[in-house]
PDB file of C-alpha atoms in Angstrom:
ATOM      1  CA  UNK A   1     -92.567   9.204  42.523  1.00 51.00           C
ATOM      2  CA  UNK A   2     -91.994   8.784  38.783  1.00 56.00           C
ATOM      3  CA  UNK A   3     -88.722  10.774  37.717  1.00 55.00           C
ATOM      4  CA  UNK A   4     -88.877  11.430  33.885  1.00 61.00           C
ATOM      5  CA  UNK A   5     -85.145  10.718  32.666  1.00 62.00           C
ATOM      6  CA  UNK A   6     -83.476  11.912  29.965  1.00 63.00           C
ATOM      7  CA  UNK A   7     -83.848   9.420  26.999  1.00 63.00           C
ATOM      8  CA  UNK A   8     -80.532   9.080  25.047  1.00 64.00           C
ATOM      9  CA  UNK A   9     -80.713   6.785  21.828  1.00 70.00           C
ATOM     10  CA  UNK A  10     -77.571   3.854  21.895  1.00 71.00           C
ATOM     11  CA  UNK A  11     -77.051   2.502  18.196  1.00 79.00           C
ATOM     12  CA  UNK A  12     -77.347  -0.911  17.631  1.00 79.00           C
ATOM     13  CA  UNK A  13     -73.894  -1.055  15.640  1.00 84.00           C
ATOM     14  CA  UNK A  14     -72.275   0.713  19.117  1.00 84.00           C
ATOM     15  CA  UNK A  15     -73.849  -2.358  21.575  1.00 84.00           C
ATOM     16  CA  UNK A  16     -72.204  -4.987  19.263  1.00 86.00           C
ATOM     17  CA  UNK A  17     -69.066  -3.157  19.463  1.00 87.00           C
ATOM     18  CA  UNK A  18     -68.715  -2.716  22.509  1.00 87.00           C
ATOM     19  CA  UNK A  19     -70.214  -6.414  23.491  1.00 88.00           C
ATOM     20  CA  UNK A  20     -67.731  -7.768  20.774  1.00 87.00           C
ATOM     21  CA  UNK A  21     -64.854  -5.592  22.491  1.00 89.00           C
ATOM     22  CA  UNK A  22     -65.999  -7.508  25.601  1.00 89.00           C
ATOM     23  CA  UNK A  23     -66.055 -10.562  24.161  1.00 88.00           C
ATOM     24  CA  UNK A  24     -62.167 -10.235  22.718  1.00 86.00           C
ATOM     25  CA  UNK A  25     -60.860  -8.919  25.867  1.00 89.00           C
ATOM     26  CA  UNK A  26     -62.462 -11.866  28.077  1.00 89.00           C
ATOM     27  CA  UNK A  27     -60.738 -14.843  26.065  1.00 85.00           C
ATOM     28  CA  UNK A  28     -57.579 -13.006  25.540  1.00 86.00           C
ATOM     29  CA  UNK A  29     -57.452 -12.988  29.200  1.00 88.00           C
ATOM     30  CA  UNK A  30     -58.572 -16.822  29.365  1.00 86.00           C
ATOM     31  CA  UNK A  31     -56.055 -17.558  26.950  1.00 83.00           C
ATOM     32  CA  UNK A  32     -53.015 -15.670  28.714  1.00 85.00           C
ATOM     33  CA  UNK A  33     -53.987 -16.869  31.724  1.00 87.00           C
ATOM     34  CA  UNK A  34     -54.754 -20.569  31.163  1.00 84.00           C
ATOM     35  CA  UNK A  35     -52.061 -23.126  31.989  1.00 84.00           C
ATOM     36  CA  UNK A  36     -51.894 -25.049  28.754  1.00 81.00           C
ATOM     37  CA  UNK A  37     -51.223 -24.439  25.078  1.00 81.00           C
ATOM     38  CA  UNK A  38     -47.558 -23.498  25.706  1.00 83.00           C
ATOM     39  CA  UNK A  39     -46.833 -24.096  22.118  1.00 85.00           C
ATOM     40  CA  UNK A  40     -49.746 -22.245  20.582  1.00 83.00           C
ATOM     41  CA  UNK A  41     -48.968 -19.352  23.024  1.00 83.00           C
ATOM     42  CA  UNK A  42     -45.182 -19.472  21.104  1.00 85.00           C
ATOM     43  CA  UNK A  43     -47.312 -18.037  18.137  1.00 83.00           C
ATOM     44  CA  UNK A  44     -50.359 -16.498  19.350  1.00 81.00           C
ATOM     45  CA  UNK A  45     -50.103 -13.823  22.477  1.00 81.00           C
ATOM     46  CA  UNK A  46     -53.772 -13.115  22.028  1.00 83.00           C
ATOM     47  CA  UNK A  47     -56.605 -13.907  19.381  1.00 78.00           C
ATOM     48  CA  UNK A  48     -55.688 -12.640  16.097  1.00 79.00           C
ATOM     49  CA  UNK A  49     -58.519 -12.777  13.873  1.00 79.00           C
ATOM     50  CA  UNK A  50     -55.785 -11.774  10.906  1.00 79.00           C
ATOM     51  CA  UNK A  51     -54.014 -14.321  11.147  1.00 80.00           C
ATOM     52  CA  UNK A  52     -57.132 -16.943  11.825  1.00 81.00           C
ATOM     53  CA  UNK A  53     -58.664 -15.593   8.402  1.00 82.00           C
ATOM     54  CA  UNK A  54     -55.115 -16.379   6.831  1.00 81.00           C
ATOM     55  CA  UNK A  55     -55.001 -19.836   8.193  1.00 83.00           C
ATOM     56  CA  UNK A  56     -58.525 -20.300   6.952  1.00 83.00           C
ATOM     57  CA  UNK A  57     -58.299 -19.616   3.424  1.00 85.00           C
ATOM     58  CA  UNK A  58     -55.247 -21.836   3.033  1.00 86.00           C
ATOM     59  CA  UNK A  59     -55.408 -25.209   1.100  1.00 87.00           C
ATOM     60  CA  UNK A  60     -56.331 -28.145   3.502  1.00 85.00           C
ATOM     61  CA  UNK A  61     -52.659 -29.627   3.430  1.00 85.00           C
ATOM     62  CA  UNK A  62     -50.784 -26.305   4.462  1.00 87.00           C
ATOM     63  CA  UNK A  63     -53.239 -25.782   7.127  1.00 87.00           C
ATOM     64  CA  UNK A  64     -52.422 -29.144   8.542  1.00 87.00           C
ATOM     65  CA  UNK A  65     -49.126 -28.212   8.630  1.00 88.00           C
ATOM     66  CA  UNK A  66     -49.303 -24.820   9.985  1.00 89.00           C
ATOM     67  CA  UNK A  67     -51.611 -25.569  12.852  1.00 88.00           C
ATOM     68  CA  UNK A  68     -50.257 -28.602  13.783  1.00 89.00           C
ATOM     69  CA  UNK A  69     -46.739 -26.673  14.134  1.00 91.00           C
ATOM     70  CA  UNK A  70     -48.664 -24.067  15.964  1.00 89.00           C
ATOM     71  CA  UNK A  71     -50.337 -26.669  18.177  1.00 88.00           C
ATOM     72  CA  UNK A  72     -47.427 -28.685  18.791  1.00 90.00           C
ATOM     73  CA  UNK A  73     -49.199 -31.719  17.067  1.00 91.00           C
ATOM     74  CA  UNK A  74     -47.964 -32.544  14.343  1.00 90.00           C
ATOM     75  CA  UNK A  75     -45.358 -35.378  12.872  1.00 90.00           C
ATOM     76  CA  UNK A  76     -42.542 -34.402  14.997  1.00 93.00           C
ATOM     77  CA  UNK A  77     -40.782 -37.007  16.845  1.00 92.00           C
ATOM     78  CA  UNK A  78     -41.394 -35.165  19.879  1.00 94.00           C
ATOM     79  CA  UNK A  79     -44.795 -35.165  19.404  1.00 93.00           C
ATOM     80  CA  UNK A  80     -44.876 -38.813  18.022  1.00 92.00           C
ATOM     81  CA  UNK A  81     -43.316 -40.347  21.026  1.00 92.00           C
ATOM     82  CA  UNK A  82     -45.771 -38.500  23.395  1.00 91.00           C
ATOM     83  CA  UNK A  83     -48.667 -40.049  21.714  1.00 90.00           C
ATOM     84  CA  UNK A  84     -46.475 -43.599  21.685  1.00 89.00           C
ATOM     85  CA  UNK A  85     -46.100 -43.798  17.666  1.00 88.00           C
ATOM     86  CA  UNK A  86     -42.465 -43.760  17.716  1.00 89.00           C
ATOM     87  CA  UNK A  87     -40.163 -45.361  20.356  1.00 90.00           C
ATOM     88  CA  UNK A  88     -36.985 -42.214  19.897  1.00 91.00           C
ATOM     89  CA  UNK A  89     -38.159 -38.567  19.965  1.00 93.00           C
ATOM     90  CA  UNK A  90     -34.692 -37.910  18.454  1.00 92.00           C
ATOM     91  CA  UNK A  91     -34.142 -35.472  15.362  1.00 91.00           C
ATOM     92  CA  UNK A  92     -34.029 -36.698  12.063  1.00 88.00           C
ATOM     93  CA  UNK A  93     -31.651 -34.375  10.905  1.00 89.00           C
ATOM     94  CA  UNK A  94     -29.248 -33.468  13.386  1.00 89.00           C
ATOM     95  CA  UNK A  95     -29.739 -36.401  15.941  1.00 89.00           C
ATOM     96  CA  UNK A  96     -30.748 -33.452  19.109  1.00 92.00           C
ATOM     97  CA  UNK A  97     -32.587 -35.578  21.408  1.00 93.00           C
ATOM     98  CA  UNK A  98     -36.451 -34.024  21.133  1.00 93.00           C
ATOM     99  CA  UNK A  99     -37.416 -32.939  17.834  1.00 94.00           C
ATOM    100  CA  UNK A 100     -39.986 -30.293  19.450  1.00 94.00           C
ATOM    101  CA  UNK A 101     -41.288 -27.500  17.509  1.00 94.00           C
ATOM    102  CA  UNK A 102     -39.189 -25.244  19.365  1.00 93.00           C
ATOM    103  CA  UNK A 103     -36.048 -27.289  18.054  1.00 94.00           C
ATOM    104  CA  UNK A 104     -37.329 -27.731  14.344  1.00 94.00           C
ATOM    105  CA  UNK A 105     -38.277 -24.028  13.806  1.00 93.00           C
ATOM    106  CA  UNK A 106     -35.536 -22.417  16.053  1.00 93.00           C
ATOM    107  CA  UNK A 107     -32.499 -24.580  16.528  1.00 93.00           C
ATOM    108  CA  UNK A 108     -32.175 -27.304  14.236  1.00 92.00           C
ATOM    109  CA  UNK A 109     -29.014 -27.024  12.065  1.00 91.00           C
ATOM    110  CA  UNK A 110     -30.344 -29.775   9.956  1.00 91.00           C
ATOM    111  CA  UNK A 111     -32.702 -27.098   7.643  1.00 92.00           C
ATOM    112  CA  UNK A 112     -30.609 -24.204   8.755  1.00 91.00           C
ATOM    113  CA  UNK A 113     -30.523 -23.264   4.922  1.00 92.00           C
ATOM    114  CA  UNK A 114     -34.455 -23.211   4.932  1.00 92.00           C
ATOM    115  CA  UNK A 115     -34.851 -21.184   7.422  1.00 93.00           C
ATOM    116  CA  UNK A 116     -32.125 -18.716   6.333  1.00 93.00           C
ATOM    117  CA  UNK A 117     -33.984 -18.982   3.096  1.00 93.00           C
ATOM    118  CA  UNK A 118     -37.679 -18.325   4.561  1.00 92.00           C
ATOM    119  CA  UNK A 119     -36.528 -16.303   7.594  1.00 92.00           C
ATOM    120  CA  UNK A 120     -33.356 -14.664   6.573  1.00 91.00           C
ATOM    121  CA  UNK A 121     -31.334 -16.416   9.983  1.00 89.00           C
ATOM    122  CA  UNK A 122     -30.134 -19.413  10.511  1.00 88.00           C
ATOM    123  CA  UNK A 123     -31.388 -19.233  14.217  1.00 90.00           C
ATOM    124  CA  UNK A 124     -34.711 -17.883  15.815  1.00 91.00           C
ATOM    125  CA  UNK A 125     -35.551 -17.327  19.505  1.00 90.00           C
ATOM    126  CA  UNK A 126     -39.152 -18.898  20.357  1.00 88.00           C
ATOM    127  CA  UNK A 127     -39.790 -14.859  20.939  1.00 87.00           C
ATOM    128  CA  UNK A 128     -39.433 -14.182  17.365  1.00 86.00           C
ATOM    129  CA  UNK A 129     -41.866 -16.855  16.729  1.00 87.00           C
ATOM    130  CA  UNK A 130     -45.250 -14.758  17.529  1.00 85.00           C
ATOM    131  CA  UNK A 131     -44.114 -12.329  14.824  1.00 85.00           C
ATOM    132  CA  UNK A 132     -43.385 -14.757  11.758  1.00 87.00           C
ATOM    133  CA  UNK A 133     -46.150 -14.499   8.874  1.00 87.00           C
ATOM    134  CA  UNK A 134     -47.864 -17.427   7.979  1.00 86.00           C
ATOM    135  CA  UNK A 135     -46.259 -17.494   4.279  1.00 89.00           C
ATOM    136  CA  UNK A 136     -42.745 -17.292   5.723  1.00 91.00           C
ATOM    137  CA  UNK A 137     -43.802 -20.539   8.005  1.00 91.00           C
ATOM    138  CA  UNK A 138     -45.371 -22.305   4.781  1.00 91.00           C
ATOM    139  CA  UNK A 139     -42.051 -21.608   2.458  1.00 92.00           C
ATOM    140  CA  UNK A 140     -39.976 -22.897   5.743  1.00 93.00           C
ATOM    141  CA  UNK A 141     -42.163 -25.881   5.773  1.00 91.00           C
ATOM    142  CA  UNK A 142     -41.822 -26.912   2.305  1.00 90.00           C
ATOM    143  CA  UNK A 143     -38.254 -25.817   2.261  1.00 91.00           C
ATOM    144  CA  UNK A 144     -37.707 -28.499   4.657  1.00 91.00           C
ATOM    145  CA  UNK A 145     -38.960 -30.950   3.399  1.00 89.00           C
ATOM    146  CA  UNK A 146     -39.813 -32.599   7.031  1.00 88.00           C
ATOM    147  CA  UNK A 147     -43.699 -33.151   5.963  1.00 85.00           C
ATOM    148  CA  UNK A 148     -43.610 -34.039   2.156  1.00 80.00           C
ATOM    149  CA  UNK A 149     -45.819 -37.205   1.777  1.00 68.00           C
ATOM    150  CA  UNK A 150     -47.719 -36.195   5.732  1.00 61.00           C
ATOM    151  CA  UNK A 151     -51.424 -35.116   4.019  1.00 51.00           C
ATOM    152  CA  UNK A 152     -53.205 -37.886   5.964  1.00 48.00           C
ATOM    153  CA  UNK A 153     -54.291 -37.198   9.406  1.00 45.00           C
ATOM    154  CA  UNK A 154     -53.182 -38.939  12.689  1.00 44.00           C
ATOM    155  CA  UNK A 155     -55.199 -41.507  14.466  1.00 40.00           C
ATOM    156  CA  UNK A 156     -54.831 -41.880  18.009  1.00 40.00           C
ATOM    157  CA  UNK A 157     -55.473 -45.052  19.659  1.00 38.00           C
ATOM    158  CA  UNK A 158     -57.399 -44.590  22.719  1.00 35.00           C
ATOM    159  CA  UNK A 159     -58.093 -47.685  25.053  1.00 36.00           C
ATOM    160  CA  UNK A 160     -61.860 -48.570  23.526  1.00 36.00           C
ATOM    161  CA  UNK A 161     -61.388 -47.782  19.683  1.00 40.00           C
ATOM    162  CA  UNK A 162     -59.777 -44.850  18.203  1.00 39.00           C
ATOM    163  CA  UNK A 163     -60.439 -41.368  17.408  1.00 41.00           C
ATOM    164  CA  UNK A 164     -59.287 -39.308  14.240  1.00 43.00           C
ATOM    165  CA  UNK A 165     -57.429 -36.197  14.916  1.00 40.00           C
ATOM    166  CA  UNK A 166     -58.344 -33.208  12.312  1.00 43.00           C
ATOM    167  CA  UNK A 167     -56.112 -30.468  12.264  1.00 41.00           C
ATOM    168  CA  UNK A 168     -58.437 -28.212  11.056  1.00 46.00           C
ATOM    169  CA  UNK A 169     -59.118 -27.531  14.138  1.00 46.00           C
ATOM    170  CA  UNK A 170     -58.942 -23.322  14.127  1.00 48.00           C
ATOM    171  CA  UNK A 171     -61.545 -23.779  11.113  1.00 56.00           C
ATOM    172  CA  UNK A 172     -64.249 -24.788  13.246  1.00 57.00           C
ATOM    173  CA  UNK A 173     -63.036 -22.207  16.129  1.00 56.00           C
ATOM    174  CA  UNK A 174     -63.442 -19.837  13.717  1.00 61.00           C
ATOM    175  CA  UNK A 175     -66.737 -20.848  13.036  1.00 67.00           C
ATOM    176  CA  UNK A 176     -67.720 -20.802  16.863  1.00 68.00           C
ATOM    177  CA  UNK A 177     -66.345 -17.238  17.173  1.00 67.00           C
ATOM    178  CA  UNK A 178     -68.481 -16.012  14.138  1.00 72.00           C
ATOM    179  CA  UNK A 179     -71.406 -17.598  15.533  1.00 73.00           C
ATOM    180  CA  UNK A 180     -70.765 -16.334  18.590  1.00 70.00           C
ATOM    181  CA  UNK A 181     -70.887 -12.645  17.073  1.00 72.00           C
ATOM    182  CA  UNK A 182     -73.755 -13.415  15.004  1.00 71.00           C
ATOM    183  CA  UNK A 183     -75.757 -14.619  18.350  1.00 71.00           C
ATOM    184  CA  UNK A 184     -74.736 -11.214  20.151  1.00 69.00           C
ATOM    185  CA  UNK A 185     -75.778  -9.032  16.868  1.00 72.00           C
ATOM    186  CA  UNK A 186     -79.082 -10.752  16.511  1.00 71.00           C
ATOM    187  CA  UNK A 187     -79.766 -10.396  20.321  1.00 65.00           C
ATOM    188  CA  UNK A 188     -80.122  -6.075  19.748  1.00 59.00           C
TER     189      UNK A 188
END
């Protein structure tokens, strides 16, 4: 009982699409989901392969900076007296007790004038934060002056040895992801 069907021709370009579709709509959930990366999610509310490309193409020092902001690792005291490098997570400039990322890009009145200067307000809400452009976060960064002299990355001391933290981090997840499509294109 063989039923001839009606044949109907699916282009390649419309399977990768669609799989790629897939593929961007299953970590966006992961990501909004997931329990971690509260900082990150300040910036990101799903993958943005804009702004990743951005990011990318930036010199190796400004892409410390911005993804360590994004991450929430980078040479903030907050973030230095989590990892036990510091003994006060206190601002530098205003003396607030946790210099978090929040605080330095939102709050701080201590580079107020840089961020009216890159932003045009001398506050932000953490809401605002998803929308700011990557070259308005760079000119608040060096307006700052909070990183001048930070190019070297951190080293964490674990208890056997040491590992090297490289905040080039959304590099190689770039990477992944484009391998990642290429493995799906090549499979049709």
């Amino acid at each position: 009982n063989h039923c001839p069907g009606i044949s109907v021709p699916v282009y390649h370009r419309c399977i990768k699409a669609e799989l790629f579709q897939h593929f961007v709509a299953e970590t966006n959930a992961i990501w909004k989901n997931g329990a971690g990366n509260l900082t990150a999610k300040m910036f990101m509310k799903m993958m943005d392969f804009r702004r990743s490309e951005s990011l990318i193409n930036l010199p190796r020092v400004d892409l410390t900076h911005l993804t360590g902001i994004m991450s929430g690792h980078c040479r903030l005291n907050s973030h230095l007296y989590k990892i036990r490098r510091i003994s006060d997570p206190s601002c530098l400039y205003c003396g607030e007790p946790s210099e978090s990322v929040t605080h330095f890009l939102c709050e701080c009145l201590g580079v107020g004038k840089a961020r009216k200067d890159a932003f045009g307000q001398n506050l932000l809400s953490p809401t605002n934060l998803k929308r700011i452009k990557s070259q308005k976060l760079r000119r608040f960064i060096d307006a700052s002056g909070r990183f001048k002299g930070c190019t070297r990355v951190l080293e964490i001391p674990l208890v056997r040895g040491s590992i090297v933290v490289f905040p080039w981090y959304l590099k190689y997840v770039n990477l992944i992801n484009r391998r990642i499509r290429h493995q799906i294109s090549s499979q049709f």
